[in-house]
Short mmCIF file of C-alpha atoms in Angstrom, two decimals:
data_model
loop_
_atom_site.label_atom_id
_atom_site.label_comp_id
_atom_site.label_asym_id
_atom_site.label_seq_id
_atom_site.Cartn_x
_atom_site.Cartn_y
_atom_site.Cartn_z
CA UNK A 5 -32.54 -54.87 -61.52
CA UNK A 6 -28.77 -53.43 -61.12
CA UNK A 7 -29.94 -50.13 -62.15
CA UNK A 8 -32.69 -50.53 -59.60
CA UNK A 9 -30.60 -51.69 -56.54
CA UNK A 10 -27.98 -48.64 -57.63
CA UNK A 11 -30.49 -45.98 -57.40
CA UNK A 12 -31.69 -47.49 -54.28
CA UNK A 13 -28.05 -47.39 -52.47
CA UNK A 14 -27.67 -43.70 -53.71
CA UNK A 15 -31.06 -42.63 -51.70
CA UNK A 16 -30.13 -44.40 -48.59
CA UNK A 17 -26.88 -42.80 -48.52
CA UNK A 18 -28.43 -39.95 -49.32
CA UNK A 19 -30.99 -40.14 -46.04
CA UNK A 20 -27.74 -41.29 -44.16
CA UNK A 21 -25.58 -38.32 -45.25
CA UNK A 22 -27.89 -35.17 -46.37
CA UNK A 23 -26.29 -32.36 -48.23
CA UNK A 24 -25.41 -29.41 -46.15
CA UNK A 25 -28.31 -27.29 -46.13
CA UNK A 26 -27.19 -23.16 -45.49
CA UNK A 27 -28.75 -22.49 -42.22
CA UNK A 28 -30.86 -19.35 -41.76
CA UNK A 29 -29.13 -15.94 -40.42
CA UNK A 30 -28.93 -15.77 -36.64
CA UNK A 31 -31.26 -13.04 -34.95
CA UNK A 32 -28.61 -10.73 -33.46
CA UNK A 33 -25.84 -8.09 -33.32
CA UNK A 34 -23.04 -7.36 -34.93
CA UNK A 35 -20.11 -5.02 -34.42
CA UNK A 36 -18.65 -4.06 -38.16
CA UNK A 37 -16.38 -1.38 -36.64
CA UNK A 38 -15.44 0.81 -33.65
CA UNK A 39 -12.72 3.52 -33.04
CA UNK A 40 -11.61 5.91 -30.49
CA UNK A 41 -9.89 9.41 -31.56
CA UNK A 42 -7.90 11.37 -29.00
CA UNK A 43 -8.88 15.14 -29.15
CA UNK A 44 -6.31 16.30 -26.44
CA UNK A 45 -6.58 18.36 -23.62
CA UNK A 46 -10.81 18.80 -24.82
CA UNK A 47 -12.34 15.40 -25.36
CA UNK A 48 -11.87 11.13 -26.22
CA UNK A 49 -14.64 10.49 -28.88
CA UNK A 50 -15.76 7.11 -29.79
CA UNK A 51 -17.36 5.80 -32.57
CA UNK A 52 -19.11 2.53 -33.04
CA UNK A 53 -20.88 1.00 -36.51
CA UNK A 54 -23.03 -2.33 -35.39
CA UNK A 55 -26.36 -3.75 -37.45
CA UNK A 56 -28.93 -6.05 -35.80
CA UNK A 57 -30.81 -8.94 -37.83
CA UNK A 58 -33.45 -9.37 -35.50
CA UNK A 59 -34.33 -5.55 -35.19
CA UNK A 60 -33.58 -1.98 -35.02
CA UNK A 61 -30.94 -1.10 -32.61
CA UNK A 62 -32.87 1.00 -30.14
CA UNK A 63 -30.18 2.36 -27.05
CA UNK A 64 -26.15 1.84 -26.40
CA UNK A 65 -23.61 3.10 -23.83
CA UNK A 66 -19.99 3.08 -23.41
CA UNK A 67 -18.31 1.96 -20.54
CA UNK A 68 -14.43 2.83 -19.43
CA UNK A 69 -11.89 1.97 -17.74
CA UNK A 70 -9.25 4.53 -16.72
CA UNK A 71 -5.39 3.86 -16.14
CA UNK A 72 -5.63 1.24 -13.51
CA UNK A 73 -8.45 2.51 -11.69
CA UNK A 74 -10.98 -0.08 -10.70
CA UNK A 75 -14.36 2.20 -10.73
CA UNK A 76 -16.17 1.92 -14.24
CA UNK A 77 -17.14 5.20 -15.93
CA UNK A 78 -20.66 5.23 -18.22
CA UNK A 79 -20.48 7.48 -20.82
CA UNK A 80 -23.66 8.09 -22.67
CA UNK A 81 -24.14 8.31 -26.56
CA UNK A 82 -25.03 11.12 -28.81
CA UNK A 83 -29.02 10.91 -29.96
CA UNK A 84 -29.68 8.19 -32.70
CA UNK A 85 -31.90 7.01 -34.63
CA UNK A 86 -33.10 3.29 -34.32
CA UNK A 87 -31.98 1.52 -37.06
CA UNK A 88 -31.14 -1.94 -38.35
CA UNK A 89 -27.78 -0.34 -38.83
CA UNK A 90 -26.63 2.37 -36.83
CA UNK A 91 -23.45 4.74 -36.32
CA UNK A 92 -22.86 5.78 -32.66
CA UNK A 93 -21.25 8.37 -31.11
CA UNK A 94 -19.62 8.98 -27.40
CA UNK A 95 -17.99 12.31 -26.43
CA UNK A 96 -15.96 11.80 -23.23
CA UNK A 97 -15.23 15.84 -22.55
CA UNK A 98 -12.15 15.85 -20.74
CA UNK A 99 -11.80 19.80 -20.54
CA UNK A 100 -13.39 19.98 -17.46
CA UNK A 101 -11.60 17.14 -15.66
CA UNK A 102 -7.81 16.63 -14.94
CA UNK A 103 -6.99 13.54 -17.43
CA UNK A 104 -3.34 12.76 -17.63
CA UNK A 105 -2.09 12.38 -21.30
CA UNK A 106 -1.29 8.62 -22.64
CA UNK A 107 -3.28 7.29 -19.76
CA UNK A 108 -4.23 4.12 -20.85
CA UNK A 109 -8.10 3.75 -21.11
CA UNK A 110 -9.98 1.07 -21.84
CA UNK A 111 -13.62 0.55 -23.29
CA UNK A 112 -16.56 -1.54 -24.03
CA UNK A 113 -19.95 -1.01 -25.47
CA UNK A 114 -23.63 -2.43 -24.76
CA UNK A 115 -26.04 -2.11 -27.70
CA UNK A 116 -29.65 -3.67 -27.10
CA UNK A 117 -31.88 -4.00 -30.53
CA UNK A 118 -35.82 -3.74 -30.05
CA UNK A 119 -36.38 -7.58 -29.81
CA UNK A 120 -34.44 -7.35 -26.08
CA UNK A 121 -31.22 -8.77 -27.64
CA UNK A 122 -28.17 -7.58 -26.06
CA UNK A 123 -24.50 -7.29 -27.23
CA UNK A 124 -21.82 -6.24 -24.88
CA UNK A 125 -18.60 -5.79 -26.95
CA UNK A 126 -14.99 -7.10 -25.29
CA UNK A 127 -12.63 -4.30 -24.01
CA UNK A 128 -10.20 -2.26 -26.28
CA UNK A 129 -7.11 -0.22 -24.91
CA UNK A 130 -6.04 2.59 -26.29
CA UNK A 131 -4.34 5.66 -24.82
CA UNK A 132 -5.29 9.35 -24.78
CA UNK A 133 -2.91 10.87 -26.69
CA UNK A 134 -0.89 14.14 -26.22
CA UNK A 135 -0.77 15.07 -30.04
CA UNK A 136 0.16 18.55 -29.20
CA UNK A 137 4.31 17.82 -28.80
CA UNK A 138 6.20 15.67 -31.17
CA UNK A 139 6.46 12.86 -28.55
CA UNK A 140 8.86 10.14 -28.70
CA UNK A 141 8.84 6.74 -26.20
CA UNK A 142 10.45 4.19 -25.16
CA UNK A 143 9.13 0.81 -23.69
CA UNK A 144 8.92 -2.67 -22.69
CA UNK A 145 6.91 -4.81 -20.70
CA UNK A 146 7.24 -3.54 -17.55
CA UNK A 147 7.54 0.56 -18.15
CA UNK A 148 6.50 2.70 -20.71
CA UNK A 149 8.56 6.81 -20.75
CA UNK A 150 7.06 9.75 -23.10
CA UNK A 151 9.48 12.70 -23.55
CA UNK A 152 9.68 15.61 -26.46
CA UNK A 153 11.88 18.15 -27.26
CA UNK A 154 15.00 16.96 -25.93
CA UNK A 155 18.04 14.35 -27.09
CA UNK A 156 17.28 10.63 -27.93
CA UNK A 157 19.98 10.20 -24.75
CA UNK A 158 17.80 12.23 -22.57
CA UNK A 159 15.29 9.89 -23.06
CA UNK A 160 17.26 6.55 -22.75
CA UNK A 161 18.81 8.55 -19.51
CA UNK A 162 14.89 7.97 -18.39
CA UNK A 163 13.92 5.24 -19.46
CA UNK A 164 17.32 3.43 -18.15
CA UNK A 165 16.24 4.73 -14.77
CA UNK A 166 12.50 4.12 -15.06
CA UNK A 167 13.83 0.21 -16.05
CA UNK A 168 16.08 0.06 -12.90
CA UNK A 169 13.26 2.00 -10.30
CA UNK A 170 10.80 -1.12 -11.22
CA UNK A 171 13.70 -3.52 -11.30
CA UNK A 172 13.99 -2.83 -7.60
CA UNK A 173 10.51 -2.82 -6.46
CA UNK A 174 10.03 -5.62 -8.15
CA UNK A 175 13.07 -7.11 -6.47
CA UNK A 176 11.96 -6.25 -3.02
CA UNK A 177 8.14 -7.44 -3.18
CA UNK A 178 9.22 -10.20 -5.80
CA UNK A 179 5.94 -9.02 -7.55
CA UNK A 180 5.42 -7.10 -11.12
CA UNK A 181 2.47 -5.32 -12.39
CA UNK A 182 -0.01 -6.66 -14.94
CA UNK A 183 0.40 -3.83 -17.24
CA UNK A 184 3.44 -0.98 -17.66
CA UNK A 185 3.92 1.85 -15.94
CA UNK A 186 3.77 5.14 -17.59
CA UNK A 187 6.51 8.15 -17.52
CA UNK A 188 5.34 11.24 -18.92
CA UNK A 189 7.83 14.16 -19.18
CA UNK A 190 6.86 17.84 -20.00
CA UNK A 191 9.71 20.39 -20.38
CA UNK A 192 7.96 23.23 -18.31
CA UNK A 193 4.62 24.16 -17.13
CA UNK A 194 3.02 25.70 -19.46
CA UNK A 195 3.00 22.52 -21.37
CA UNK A 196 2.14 20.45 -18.05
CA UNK A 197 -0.78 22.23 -16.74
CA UNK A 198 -2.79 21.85 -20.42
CA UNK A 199 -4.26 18.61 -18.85
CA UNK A 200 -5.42 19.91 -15.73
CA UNK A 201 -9.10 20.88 -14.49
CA UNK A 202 -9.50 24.96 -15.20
CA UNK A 203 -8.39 27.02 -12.32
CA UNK A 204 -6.48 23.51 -10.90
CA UNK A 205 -3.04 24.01 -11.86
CA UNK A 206 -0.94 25.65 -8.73
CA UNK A 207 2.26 27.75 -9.49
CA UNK A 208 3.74 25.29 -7.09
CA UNK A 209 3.26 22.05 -9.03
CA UNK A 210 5.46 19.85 -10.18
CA UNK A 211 4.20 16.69 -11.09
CA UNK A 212 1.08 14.58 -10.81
CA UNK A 213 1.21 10.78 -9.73
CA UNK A 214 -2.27 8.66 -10.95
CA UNK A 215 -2.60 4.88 -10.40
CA UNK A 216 -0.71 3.63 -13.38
CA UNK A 217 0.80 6.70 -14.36
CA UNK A 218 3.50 9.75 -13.32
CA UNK A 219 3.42 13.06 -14.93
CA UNK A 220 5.85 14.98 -14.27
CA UNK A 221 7.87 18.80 -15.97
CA UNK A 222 11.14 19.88 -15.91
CA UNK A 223 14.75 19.27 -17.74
CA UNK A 224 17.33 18.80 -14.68
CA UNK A 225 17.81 15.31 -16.13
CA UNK A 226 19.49 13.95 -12.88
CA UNK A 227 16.85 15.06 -10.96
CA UNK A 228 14.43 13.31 -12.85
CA UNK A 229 17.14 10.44 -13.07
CA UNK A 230 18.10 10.07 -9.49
CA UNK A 231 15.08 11.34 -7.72
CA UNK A 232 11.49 11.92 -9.56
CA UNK A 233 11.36 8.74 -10.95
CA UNK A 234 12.67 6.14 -8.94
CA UNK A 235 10.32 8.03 -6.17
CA UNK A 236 7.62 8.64 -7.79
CA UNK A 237 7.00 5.22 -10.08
CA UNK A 238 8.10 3.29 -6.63
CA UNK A 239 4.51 4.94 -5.40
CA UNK A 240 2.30 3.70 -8.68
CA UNK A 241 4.32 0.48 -8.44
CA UNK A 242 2.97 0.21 -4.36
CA UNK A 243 -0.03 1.50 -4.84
CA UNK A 244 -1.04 -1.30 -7.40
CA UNK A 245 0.19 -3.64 -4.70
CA UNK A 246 -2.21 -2.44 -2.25
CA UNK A 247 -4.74 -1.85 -4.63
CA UNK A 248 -7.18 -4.46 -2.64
CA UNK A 249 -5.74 -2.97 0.88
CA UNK A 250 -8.25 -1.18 3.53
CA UNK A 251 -6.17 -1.63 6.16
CA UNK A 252 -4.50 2.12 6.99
CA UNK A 253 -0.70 2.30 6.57
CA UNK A 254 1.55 4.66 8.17
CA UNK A 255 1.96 7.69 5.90
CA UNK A 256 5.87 7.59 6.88
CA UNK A 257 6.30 4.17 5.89
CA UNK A 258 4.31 4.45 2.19
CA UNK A 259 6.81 7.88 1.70
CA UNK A 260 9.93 6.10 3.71
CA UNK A 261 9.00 3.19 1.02
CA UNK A 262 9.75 5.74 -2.10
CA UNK A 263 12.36 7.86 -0.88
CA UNK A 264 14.10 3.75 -0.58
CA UNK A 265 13.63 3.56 -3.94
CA UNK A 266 15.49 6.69 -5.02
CA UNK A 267 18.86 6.28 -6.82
CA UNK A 268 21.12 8.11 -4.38
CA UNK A 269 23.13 7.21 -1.40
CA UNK A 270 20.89 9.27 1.04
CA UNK A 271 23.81 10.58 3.06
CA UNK A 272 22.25 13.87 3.44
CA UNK A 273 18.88 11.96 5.02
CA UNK A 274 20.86 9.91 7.04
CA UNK A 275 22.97 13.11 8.12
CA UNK A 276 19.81 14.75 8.82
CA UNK A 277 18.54 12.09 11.37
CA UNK A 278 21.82 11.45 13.37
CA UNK A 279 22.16 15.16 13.88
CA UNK A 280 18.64 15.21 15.05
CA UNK A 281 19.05 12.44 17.36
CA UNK A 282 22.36 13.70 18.82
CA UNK A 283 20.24 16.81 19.93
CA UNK A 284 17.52 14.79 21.28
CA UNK A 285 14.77 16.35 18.75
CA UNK A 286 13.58 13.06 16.82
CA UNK A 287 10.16 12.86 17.28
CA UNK A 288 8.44 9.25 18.93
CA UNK A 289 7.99 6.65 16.53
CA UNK A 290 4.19 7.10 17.48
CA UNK A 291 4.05 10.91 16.71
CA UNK A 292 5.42 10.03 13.63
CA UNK A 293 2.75 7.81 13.04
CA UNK A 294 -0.01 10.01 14.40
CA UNK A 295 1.14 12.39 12.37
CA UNK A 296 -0.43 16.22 12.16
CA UNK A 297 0.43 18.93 11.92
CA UNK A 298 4.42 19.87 11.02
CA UNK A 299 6.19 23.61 11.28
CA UNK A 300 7.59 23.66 7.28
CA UNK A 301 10.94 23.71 8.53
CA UNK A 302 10.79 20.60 9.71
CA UNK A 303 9.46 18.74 6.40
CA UNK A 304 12.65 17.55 5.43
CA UNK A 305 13.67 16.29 8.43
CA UNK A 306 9.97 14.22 8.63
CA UNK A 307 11.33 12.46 4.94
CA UNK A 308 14.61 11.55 6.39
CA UNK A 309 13.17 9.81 9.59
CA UNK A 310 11.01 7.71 7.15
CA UNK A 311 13.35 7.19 4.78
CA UNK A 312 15.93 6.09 7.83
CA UNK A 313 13.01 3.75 9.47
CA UNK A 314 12.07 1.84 5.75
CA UNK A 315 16.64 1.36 5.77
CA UNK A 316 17.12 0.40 9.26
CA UNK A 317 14.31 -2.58 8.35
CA UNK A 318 16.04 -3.79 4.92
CA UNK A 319 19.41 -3.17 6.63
CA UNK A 320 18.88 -5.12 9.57
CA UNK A 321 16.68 -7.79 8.37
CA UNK A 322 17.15 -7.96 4.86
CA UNK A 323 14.56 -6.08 1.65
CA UNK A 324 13.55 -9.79 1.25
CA UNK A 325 11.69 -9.20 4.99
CA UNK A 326 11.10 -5.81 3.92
CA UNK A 327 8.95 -7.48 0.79
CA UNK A 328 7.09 -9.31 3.20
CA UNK A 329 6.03 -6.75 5.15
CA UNK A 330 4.98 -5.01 2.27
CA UNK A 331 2.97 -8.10 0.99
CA UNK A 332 1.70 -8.66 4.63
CA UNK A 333 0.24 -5.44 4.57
CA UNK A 334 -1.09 -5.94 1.22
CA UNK A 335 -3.11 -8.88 3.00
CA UNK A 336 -4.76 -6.40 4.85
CA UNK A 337 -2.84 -7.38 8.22
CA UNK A 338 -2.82 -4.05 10.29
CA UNK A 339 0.42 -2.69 10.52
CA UNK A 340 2.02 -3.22 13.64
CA UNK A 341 0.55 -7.18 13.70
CA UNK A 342 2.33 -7.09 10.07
CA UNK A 343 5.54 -5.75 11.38
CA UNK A 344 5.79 -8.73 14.21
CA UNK A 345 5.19 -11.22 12.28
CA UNK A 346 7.68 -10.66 9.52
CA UNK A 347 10.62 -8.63 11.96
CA UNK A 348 9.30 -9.87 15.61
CA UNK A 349 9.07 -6.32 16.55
CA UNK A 350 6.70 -4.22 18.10
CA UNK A 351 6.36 -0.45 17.52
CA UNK A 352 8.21 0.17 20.81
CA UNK A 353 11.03 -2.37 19.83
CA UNK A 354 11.25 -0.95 16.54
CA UNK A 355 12.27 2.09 17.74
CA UNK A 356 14.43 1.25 20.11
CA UNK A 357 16.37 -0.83 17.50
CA UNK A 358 16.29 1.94 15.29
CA UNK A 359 17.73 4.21 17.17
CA UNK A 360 20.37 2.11 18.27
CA UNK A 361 21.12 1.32 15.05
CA UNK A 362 21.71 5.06 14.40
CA UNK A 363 24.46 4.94 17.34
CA UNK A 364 22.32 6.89 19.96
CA UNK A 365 20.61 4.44 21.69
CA UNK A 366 17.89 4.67 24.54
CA UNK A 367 16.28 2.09 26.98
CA UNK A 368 13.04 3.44 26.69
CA UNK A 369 10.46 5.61 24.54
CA UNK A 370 8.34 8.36 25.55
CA UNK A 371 4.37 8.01 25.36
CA UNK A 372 3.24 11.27 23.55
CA UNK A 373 1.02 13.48 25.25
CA UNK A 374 -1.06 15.49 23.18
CA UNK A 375 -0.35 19.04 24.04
CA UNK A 376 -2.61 21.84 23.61
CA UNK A 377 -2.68 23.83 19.79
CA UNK A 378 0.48 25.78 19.62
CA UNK A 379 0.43 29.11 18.44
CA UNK A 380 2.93 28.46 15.44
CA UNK A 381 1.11 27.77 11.70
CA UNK A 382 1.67 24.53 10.89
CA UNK A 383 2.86 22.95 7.61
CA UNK A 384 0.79 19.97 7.13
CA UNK A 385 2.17 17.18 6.29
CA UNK A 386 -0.64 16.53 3.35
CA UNK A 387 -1.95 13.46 2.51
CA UNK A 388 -4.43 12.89 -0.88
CA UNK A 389 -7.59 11.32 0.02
CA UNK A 390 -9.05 8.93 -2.52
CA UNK A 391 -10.47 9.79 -5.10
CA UNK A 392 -8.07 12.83 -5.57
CA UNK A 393 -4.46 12.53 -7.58
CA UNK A 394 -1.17 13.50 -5.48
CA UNK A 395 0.77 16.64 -6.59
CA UNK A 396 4.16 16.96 -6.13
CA UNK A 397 5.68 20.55 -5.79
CA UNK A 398 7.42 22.55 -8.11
CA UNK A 399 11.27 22.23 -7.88
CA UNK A 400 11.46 25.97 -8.22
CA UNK A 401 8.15 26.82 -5.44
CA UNK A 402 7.18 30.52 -5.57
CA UNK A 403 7.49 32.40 -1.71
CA UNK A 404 4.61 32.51 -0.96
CA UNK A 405 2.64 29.19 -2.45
CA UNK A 406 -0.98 28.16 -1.70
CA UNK A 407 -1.47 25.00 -0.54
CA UNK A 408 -5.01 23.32 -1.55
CA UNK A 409 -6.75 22.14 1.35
CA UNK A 410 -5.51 18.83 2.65
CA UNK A 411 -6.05 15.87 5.16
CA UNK A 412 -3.44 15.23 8.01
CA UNK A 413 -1.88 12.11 8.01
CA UNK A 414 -3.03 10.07 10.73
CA UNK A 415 -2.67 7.12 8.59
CA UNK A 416 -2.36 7.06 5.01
CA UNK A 417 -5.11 4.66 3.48
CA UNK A 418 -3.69 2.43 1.56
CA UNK A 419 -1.79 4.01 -1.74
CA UNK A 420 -2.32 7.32 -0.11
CA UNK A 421 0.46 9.97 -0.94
CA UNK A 422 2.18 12.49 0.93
CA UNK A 423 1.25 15.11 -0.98
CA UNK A 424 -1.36 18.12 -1.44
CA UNK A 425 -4.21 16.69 -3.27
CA UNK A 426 -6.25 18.57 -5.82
CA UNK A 427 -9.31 17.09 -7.71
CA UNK A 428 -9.12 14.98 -10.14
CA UNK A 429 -9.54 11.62 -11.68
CA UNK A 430 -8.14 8.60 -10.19
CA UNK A 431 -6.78 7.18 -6.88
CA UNK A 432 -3.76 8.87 -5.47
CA UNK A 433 -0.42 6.88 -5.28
CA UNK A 434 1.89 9.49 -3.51
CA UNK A 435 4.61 12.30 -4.45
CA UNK A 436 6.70 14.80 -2.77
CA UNK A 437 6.95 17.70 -0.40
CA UNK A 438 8.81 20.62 -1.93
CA UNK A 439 11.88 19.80 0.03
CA UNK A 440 12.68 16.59 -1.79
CA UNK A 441 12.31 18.28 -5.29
CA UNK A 442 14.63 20.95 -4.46
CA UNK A 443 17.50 18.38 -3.58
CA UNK A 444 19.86 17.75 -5.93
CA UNK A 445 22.32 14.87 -6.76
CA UNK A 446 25.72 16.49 -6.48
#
């Protein structure tokens, strides 16, 4: 009877609490490894082991992300043959594009098996590496610099000034970017120009300026301290900050934004405008805005006027304002609307202010007429289009450079540069004329 009522007990806890039973494999995909080898200047390859259990893996495709552009590249995969278990292959050939070195890149795959079932992978980063230099960096969260050849100072010199260039940005718009911003030095051009398209590479330049990334050649370390990149990362730093911007923005206030950022006192800008002004030959706050065409002499001038403008605002009203124009703007509030609700000025006051604030003050402004074509050949003052990468000139120009064809600046869309543009991979951010490469701190 006990024995009985004990077996009894055991089978009703046993309907109560079955034994684990191991469940049958899951119809699907499975990733059991992926890579992605830099082949520098010719190609990225990626590689990509998965296995189905519900079928043969019939198609894939690789999707990327480049620096901080927002446009998704498909790249497709070498021939396979469906399999349970496959190894795939993607060739991005870079040798026929202009890919900046330790761009950071991001990718994801989609592999479908032949019952319909889909597996889309999350993204990796990884960076396509320059292996052709013995590269050293320096980094933290907010920049990243890549120099060879030179001094471990040379590079904290950089990196010290890279650090302080965001610091202020970051200061002004009381912002900071989701991921770092990448320095890339190259001691001369030889070395530089390996990255570019074939046949893309001018004589005359000096640096290229991607979203997320500055690339630039030389070894005057306080020019690259001082000037280069303060300027130039103060132009991927705003250009991430109107990444979401269609509104147009003035080219001279996105270039009078980055020549702010520069580590000098701008004396000889500011020395340049009040000599201008004392002989009545600044142009209207409107031409400037316009823009068009400019005779080359009068480039550097064109700089110091925005530079002077972007001052007069922080001076006067403080950089906090100056942030909130910036951030206004960002909102896609059209310039002048942007500038009166964060100053209370119009374009016309504006001026007036500012040239009061220079010590030669008017009551009025002109209107600008537009005059007929003058017979003079004018130096454009370039803007990049999207779509193309800004190049900055060569602080050593040859005579007689060639300029690739260009757009004048009415208005610079937003993260537009001020700077030639030559095809190539992702939006533009800005750069330099060859005036402000040729300055020098003294």
């Amino acid at each position: 009877m006990g024995r009985s009522l004990l077996v009894s007990i055991l089978i009703l806890v046993g309907l109560l609490h079955p034994l684990p039973v191991a469940a049958a494999p899951r119809a699907g995909i499975q990733v059991l490894d992926q890579s992605a080898e830099s082949h520098f200047p010719d190609q990225f390859v990626f590689r990509l082991r998965a296995r189905s259990s519900g079928g043969e893996i019939t198609s894939a495709t690789l999707y990327l992300q480049v620096g901080w552009e927002k446009a998704t590249r498909l790249i497709p995969v070498e021939p396979f043959s469906p399999a349970p278990e496959v190894e795939i292959t993607a060739v991005w050939r870079t040798s026929g594009e202009t890919v900046p070195p330790f761009i950071e890149v991001a990718y994801r795959w989609e592999v479908v098996d032949s019952t319909g079932e889909k597996l889309t992978t999350e993204p990796v980063y990884t960076e396509y590496t320059d292996a052709t230099h013995d590269w050293q960096r320096l980094e933290d969260e907010h920049v990243i610099v890549f120099w060879y050849g030179r001094s471990a100072d040379f590079g904290q010199a950089l990196f010290q000034a890279a650090q302080e260039a965001y610091d202020h940005v970051s200061r002004i718009t009381g912002t900071t970017t989701e991921r770092p911003i990448r320095v890339v030095i190259y001691n001369d051009q030889d070395d530089f120009c390996v990255f570019y398209a074939p046949r893309t590479c001018e004589a005359w330049v000096g640096g290229q300026t991607f979203a997320g990334i500055t690339v630039q050649w030389g070894s005057d370390l306080d020019w690259f301290v001082y000037d280069v990149i303060p300027h130039e990362l103060a132009h991927v730093f705003y250009g991430e900050i109107f990444r979401n911007t269609w509104v147009t923005i003035p080219t001279w206030f996105n270039e009078g934004i980055a020549v702010y950022n520069e580590r000098t006192d701008h004396s000889q800008e500011m020395e340049m405008v009040r000599e201008a002004a004392e002989q009545g030959e600044l142009k209207s706050l409107p031409v400037m805005t316009r823009g068009g065409g400019v005779v080359h002499g009068e480039v550097g001038l064109w700089y110091a006027v925005a530079y002077s403008l972007v001052a007069f605002i922080a001076d006067t009203y403080g950089e906090e304002t100056l942030g909130e124009l910036i951030l206004t703007l960002a909102d896609n509030v059209p310039f002048e609307e942007a500038l009166q609700q964060t100053t209370g000025l119009d374009m016309v006051r504006l001026e007036i202010e500012w040239r009061e604030w220079l010590g030669y003050p008017v009551e009025s402004v002109p209107t600008p007429i537009t005059l007929p074509t003058m017979a003079v050949t004018p130096f454009a003052l370039p803007t990049a289009p999207r779509g193309k990468p800004a190049a900055t000139a060569t602080p050593h120009p040859s005579p007689t450079p060639t300029v690739a064809p260009t757009t004048t600046p009415e208005e610079t869309p937003s993260g537009g540069g001020l700077c030639p543009g030559v095809v190539g991979l992702v939006l533009p951010v800005g750069g330099w004329a060859g005036w402000s490469l040729a300055r020098r701190r003294k």
